[in-house]
CSV table of C-alpha atoms and ligand atoms in Angstrom, one decimal:
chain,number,residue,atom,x,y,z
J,28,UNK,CA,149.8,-47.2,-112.8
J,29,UNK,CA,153.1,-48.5,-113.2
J,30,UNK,CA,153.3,-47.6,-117.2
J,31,UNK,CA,153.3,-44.1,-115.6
J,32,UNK,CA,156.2,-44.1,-113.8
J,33,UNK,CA,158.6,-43.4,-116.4
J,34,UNK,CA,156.9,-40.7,-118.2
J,35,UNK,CA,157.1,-39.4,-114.5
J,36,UNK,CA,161.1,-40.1,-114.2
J,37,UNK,CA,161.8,-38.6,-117.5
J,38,UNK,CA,160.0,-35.1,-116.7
J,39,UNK,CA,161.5,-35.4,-113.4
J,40,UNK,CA,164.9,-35.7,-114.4
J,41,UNK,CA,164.0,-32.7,-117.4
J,42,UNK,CA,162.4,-30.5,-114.4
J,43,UNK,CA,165.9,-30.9,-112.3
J,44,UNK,CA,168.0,-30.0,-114.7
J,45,UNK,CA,166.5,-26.3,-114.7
J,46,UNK,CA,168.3,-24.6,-111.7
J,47,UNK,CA,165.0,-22.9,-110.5
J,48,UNK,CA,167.1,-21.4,-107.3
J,49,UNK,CA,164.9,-18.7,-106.3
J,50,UNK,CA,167.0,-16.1,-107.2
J,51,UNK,CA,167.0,-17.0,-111.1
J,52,UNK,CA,164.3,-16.7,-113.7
J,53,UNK,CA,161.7,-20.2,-113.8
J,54,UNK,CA,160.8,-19.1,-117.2
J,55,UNK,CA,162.6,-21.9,-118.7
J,56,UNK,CA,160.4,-24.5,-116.7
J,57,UNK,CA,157.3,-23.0,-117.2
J,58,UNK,CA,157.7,-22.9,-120.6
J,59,UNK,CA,158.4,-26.7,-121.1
J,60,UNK,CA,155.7,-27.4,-118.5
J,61,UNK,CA,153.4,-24.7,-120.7
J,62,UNK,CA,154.2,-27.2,-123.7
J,63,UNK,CA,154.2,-30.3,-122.0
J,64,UNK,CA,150.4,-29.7,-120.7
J,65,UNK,CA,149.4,-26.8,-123.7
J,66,UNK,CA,147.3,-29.8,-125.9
J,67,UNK,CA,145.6,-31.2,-123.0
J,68,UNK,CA,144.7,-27.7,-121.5
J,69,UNK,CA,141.2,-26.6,-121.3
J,70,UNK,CA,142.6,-23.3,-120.2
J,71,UNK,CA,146.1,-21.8,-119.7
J,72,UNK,CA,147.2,-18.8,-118.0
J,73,UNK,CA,150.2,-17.0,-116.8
J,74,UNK,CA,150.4,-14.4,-114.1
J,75,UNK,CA,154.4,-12.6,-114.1
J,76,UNK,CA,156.3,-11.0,-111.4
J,77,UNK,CA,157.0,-7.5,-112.0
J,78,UNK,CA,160.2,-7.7,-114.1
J,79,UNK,CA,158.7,-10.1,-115.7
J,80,UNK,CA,161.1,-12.7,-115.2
J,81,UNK,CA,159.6,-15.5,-113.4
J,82,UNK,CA,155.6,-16.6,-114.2
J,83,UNK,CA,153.1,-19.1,-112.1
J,84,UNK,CA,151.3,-21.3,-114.4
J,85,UNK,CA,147.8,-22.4,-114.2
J,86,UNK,CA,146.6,-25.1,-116.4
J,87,UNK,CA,143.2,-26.4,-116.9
J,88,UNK,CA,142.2,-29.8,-117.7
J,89,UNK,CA,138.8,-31.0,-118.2
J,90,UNK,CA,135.2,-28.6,-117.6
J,91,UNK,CA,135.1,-25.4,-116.8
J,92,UNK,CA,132.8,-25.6,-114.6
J,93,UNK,CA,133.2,-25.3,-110.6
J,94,UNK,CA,133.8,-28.4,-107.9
J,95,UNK,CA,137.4,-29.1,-109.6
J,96,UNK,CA,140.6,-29.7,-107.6
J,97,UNK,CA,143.4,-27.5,-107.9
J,98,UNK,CA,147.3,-30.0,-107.8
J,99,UNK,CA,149.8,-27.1,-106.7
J,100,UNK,CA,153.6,-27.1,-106.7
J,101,UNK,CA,156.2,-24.5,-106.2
J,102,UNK,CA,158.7,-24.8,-109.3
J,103,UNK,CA,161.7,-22.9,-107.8
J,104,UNK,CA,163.8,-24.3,-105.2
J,105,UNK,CA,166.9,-23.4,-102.5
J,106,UNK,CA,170.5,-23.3,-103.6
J,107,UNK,CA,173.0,-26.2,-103.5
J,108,UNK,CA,176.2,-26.1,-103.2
J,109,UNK,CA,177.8,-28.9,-105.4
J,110,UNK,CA,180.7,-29.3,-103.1
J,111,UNK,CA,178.8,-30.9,-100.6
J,112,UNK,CA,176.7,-33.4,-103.4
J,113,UNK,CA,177.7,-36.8,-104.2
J,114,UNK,CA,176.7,-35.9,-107.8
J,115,UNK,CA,176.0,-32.5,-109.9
J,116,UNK,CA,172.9,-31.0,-107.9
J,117,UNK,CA,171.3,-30.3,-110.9
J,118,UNK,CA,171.3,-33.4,-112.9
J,119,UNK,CA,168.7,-36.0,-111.7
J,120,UNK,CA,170.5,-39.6,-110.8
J,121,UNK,CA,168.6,-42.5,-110.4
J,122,UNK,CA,170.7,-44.8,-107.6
J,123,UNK,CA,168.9,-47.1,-105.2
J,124,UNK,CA,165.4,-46.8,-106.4
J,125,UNK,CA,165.5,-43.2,-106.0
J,126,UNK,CA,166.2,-40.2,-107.6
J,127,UNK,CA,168.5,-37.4,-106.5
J,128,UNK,CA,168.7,-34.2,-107.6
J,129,UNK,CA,167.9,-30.7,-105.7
J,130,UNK,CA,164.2,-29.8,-105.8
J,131,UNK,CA,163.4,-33.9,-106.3
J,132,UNK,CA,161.3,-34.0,-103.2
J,133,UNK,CA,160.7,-30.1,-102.4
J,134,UNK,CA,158.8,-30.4,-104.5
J,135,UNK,CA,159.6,-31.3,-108.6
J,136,UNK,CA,158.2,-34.9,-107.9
J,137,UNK,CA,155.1,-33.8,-107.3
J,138,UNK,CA,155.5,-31.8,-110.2
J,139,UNK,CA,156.2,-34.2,-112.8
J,140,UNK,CA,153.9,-36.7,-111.4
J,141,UNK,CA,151.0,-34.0,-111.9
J,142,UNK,CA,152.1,-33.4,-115.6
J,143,UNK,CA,152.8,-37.0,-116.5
J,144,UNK,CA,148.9,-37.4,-115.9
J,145,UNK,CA,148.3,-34.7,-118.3
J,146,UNK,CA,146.8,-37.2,-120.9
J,147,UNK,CA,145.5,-39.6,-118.2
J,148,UNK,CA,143.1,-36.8,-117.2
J,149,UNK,CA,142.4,-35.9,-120.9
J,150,UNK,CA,141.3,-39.0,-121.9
J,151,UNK,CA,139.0,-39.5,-118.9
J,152,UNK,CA,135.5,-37.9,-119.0
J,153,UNK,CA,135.7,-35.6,-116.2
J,154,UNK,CA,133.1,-33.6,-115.3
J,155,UNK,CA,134.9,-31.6,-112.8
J,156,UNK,CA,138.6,-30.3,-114.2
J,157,UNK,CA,141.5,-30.6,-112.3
J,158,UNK,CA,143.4,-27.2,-112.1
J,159,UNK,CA,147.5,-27.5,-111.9
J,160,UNK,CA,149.1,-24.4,-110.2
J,161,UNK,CA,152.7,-24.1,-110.1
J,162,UNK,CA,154.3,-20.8,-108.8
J,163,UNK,CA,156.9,-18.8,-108.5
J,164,UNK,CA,159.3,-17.8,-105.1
J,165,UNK,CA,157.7,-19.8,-102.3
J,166,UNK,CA,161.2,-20.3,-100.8
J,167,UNK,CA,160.8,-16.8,-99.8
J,168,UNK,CA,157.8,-16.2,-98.7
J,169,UNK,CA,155.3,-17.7,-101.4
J,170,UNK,CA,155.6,-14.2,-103.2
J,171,UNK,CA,154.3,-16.1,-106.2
J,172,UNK,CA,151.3,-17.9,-105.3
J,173,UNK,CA,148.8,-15.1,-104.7
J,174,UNK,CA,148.9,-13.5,-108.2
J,175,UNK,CA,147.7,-17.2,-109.2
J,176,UNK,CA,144.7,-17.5,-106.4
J,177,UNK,CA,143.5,-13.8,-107.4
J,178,UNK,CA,143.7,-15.1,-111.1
J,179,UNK,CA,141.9,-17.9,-110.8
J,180,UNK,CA,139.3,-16.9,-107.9
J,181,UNK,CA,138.3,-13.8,-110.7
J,182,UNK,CA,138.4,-15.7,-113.5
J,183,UNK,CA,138.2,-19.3,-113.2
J,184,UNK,CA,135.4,-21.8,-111.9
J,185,UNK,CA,135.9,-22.3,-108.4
J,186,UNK,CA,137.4,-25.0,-107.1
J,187,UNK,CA,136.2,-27.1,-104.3
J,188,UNK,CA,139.6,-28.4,-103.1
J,189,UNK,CA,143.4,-27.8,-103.2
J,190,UNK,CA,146.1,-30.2,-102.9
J,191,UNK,CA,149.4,-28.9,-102.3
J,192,UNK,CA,152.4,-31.1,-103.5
J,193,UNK,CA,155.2,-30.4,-100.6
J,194,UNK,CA,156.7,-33.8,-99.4
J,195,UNK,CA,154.8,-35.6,-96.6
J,196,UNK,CA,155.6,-38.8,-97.9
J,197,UNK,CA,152.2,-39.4,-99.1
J,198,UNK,CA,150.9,-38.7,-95.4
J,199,UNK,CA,147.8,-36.0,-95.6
J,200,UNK,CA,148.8,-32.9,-93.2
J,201,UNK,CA,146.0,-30.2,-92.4
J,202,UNK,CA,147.9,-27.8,-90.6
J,203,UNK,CA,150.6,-25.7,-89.9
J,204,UNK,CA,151.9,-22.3,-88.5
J,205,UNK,CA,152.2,-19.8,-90.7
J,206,UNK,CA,155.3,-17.9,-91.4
J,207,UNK,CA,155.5,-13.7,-90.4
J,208,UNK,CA,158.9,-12.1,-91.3
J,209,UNK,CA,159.9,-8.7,-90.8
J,210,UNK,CA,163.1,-6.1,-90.2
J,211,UNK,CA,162.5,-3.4,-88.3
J,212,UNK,CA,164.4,-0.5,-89.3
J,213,UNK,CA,165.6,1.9,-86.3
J,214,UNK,CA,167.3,5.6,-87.4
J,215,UNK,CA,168.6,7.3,-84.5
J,216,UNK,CA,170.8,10.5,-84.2
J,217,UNK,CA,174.4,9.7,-83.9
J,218,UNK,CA,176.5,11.6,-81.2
J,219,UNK,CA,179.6,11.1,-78.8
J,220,UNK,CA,179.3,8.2,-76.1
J,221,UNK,CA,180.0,10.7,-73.6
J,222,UNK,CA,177.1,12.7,-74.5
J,223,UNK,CA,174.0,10.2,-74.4
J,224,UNK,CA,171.0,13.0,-74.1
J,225,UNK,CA,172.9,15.2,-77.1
J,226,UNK,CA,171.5,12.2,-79.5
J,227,UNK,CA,169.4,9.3,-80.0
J,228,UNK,CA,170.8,5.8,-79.4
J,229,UNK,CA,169.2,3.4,-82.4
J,230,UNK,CA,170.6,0.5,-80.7
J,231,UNK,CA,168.9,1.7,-76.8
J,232,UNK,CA,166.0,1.5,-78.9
J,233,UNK,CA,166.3,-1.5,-80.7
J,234,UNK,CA,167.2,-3.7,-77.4
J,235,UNK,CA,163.6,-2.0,-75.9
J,236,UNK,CA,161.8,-3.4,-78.8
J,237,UNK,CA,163.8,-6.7,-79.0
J,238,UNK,CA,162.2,-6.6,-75.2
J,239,UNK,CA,158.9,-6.2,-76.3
J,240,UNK,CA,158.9,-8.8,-79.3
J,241,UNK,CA,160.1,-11.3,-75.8
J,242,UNK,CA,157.1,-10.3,-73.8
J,243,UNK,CA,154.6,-10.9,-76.2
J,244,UNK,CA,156.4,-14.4,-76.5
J,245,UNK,CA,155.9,-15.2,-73.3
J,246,UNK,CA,152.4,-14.1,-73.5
J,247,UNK,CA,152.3,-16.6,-76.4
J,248,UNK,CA,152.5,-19.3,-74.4
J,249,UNK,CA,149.6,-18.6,-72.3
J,250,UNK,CA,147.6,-18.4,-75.7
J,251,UNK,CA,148.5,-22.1,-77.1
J,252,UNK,CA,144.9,-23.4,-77.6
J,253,UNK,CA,144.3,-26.3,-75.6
J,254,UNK,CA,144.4,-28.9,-78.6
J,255,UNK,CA,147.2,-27.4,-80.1
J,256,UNK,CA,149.0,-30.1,-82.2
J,257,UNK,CA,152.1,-28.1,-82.6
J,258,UNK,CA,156.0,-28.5,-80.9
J,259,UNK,CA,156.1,-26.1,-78.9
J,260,UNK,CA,152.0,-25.9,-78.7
J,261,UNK,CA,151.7,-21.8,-79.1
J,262,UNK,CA,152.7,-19.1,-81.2
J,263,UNK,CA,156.5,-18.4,-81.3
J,264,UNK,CA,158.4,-15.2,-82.0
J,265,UNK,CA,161.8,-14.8,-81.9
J,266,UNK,CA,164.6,-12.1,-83.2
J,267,UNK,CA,167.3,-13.7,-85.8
J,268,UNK,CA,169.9,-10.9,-86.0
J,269,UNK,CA,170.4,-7.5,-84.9
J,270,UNK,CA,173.1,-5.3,-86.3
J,271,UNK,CA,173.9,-1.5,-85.3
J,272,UNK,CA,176.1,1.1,-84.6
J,273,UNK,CA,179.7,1.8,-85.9
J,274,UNK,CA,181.8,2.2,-82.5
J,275,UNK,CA,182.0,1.5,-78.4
J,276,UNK,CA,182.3,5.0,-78.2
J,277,UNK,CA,179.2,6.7,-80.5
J,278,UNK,CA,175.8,7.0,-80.2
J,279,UNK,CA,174.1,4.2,-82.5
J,280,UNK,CA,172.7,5.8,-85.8
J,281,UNK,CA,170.8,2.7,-86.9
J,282,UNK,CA,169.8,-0.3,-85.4
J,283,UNK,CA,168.3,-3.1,-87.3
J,284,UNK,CA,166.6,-6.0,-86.1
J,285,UNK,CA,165.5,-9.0,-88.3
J,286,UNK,CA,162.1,-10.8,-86.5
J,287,UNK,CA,159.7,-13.5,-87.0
J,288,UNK,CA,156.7,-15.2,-85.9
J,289,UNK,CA,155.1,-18.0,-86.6
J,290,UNK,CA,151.4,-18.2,-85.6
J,291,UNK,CA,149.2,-20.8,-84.8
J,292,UNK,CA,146.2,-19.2,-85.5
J,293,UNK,CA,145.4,-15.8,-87.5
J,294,UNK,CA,144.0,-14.2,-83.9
J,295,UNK,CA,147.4,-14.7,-82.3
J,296,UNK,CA,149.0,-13.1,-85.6
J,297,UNK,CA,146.5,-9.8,-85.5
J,298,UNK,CA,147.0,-9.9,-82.1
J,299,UNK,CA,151.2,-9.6,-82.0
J,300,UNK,CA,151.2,-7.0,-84.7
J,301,UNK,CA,148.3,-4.6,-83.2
J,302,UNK,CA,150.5,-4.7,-80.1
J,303,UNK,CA,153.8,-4.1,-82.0
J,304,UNK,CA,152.1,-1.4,-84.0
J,305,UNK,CA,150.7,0.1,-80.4
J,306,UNK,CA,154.5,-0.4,-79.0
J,307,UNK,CA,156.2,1.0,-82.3
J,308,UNK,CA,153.8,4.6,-81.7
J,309,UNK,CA,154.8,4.2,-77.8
J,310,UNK,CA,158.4,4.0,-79.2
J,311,UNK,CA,158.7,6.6,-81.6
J,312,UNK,CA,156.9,9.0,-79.1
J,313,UNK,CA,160.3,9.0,-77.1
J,314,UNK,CA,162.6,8.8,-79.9
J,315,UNK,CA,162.0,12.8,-80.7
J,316,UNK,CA,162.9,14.7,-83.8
J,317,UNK,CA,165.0,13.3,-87.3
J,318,UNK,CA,164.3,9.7,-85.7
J,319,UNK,CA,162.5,6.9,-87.9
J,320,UNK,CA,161.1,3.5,-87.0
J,321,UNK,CA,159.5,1.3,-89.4
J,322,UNK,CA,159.0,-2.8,-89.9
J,323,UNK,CA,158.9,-4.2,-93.6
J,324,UNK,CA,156.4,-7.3,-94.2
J,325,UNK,CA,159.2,-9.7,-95.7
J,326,UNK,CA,156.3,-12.0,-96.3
J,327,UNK,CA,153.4,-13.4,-94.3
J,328,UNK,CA,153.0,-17.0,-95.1
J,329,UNK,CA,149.6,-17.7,-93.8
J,330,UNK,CA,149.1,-20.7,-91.1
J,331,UNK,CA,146.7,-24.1,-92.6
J,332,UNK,CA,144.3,-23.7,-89.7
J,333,UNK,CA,143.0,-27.6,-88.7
J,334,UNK,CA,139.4,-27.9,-90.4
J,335,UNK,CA,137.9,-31.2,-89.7
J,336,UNK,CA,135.2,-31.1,-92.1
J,337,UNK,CA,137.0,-29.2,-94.9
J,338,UNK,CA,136.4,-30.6,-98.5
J,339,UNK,CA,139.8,-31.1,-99.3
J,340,UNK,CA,140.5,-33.6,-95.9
J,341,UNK,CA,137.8,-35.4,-97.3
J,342,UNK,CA,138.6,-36.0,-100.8
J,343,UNK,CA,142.1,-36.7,-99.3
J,344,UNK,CA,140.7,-39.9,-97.0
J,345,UNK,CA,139.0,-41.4,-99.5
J,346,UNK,CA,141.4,-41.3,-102.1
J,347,UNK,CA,144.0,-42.6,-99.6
J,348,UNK,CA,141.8,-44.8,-97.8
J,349,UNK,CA,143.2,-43.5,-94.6
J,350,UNK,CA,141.8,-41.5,-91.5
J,351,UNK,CA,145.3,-40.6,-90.2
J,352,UNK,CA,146.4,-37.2,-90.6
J,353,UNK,CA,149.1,-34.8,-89.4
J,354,UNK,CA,150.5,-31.7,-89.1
J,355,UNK,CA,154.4,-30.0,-90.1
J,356,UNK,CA,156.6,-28.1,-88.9
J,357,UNK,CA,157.3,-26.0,-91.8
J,358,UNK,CA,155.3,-23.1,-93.8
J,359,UNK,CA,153.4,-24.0,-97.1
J,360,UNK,CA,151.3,-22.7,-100.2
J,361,UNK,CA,147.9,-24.1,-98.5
J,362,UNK,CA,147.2,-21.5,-96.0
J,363,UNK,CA,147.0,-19.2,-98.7
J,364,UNK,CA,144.8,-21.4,-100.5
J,365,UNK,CA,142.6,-21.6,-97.6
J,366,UNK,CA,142.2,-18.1,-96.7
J,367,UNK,CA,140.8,-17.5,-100.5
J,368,UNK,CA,138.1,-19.9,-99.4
J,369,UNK,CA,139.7,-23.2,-101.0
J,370,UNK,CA,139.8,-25.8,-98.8
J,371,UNK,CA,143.5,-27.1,-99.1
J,372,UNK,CA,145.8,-29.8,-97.3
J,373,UNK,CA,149.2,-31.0,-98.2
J,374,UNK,CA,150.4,-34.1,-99.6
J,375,UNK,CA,153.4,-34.9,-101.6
J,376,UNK,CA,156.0,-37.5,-102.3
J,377,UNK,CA,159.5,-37.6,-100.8
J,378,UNK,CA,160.3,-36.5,-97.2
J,379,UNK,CA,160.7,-32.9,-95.7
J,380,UNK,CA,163.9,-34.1,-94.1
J,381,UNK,CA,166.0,-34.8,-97.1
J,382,UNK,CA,164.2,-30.8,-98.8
J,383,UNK,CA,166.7,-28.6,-98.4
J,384,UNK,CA,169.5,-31.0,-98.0
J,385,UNK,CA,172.4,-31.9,-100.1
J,386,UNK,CA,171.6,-35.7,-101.7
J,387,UNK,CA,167.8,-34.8,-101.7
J,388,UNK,CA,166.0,-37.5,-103.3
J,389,UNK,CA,162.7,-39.0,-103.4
J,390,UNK,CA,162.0,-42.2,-103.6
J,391,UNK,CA,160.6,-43.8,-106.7
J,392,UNK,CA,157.3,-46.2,-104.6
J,393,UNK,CA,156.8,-42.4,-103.3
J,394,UNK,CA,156.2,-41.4,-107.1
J,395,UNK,CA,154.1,-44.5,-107.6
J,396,UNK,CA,151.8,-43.4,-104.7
J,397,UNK,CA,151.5,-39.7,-105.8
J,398,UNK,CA,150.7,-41.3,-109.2
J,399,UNK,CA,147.9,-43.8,-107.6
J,400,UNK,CA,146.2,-41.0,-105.7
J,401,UNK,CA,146.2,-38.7,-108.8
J,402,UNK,CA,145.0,-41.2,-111.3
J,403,UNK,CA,142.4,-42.0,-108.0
J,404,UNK,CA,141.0,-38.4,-108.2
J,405,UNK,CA,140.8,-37.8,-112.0
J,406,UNK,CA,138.3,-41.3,-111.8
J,407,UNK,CA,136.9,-39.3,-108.9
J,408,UNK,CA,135.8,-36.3,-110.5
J,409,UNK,CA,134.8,-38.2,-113.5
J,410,UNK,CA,132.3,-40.2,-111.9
J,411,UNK,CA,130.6,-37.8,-109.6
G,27,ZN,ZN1,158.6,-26.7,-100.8
């Protein structure tokens, strides 16, 4: 698989040099990826965001038929701040038998690897396709991903499996916690200091439901199942920042309080927001008249809930040849994959601890190995 590496280099490098921050459009890189895979595809579809200015692709290669396995990759990535680089952030440099460049291991590798098999797969007979995925905004919450999964749950062929390309170094990971994120807003009635009853304090309030989101963490810990793979084992919420009020002296007007919990199963997650929704009621009961109280959903990154005899762990095994799996400590595409009835784990090249870091890289034998397993599963699906 060697003669595929450089194909893979060469669209790396070109996938790098779009700055795909979250905040900018990805059109640019879907479309070369669009043209890239366009005379290979069985099927090709966009689904947009609602200005219209960033797409998910999903391309087809092979059958349309169900039982094919779906490669997924997020195309945008975080900012970097080029002071802080050795080289320009977004210009791929190959030093060392690696190649740096922001997005190079979260998760463009996996990326390129997927589309330099393009022809590999379209010159093998497959009788099951193999589905590429690459979205928009998962850095914030995988906003993107579920206009894709609706797309192709109403109508594609169903997959039977979902690989999702975030760095593990190769290794196969089957869970994680998800990712809840919320800001509650608090509107209170502002008034002197001196005069507490004569209005409503937004920040009183706000520091009684900063108390609440604390009790259900403790709670939490009670819940943490009793094979809980995770560090720490249970559910975890915590509040990031809370900002209010304009003086020592006045009654707070506003109060708002920026939350989070990450779950380690979807009880524990309906469980924490029925009681927050029971508490915000209790709450606005004793707030009285020209008050408000509401939480946004940020975005709800759904957990990868451990299934020992999903599909996807299995395919994943045999085309590793390894039993050994793991979990991560960070949110990914695959719980939403599993929750539309997809069986999904991850497994990328490059490492989690250089994502997100200035001199991310990914090494080129981790290219080779995503290379192996993918040429692996297009043989797969051709001869069963
Ligand atoms: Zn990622």
């Amino acid at each position: 698989m060697n003669l595929l590496r450089d194909p893979a280099m060469l669209i790396l490098g070109d996938l790098v040099g779009f700055p795909t921050v979250t905040s900018e459009s990805n059109l640019d890189l879907i479309e070369y990826a669009a043209n890239h895979l366009e005379s290979y595809a069985s099927d090709l579809r966009l689904t947009h965001d609602v200005d219209g200015q960033k797409a998910n692709l999903l391309v087809t290669i092979g059958p349309l038929v169900d039982g094919g396995v779906v490669l997924s990759g997020h195309t945008d990535v975080v900012p970097a701040d080029e002071g802080d680089w050795t080289g320009a952030p977004f210009v791929a440099m190959r030093r060392d038998q690696r190649i740096y460049g922001r997005g190079t291991a979260d998760m463009k590798g996996f990326i390129a690897c997927a589309i330099a098999m393009a022809p590999v797969f379209s010159e093998m007979s497959l009788n099951r396709p193999i589905h590429m995925a690459l979205t928009f905004d998962e850095e914030v919450g995988c906003r993107g991903a579920p206009s894709l999964i609706d797309d192709l749950l109403a109508k594609g062929p169903k997959p039977s499996a979902a690989i999702v390309g975030e760095p593990t170094a190769m290794g196969i990971v089957t869970a994680h916690k998800g990712c809840y994120e919320y800001t509650t807003t608090i509107t209170g009635v502002e008034g002197h200091g001196s005069q507490p009853d004569l209005g409503v304090n937004a920040v009183h309030h706000g520091a009684r439901f900063i108390a609440r989101l604390m009790e259900l963490g403790y709670e939490m810990k009670g819940r943490a199942p009793a094979a809980s793979p995770y560090d720490p084992p249970h559910t975890t919420i915590s509040a990031g920042t809370i900002h209010g009020g304009s003086a020592r002296n006045v009654l707070a007007g506003e109060c708002v309080i920026e939350w989070e919990m990450r779950p380690v199963n979807r009880a524990d997650a309906r469980f924490v927001l029925a009681e927050i929704d029971a508490f915000e009621e209790e709450l606005r009961s004793t707030m009285g008249p020209d008050t408000s109280l509401t939480t946004v959903r940020e975005g709800e990154v759904d957990g990868l809930e451990n299934d020992p005899s999903s599909a996807a762990l299995d395919l994943m095994r045999e085309l590793l040849g390894t039993e050994k799996t793991g979990v991560v400590p960070f949110g990914t595409e695959a719980g939403l994959y599993q929750m539309a009835g997809i069986p999904a784990v991850v497994c990328g090249p490059g490492t989690i601890e250089v994502a997100h870091q200035p001199d991310e890289y990914v090494g080129l034998e981790q290219l080779e190995a995503c290379l192996d397993m993918m040429e692996r599963l297009g043989e797969k699906l051709s001869n069963t």
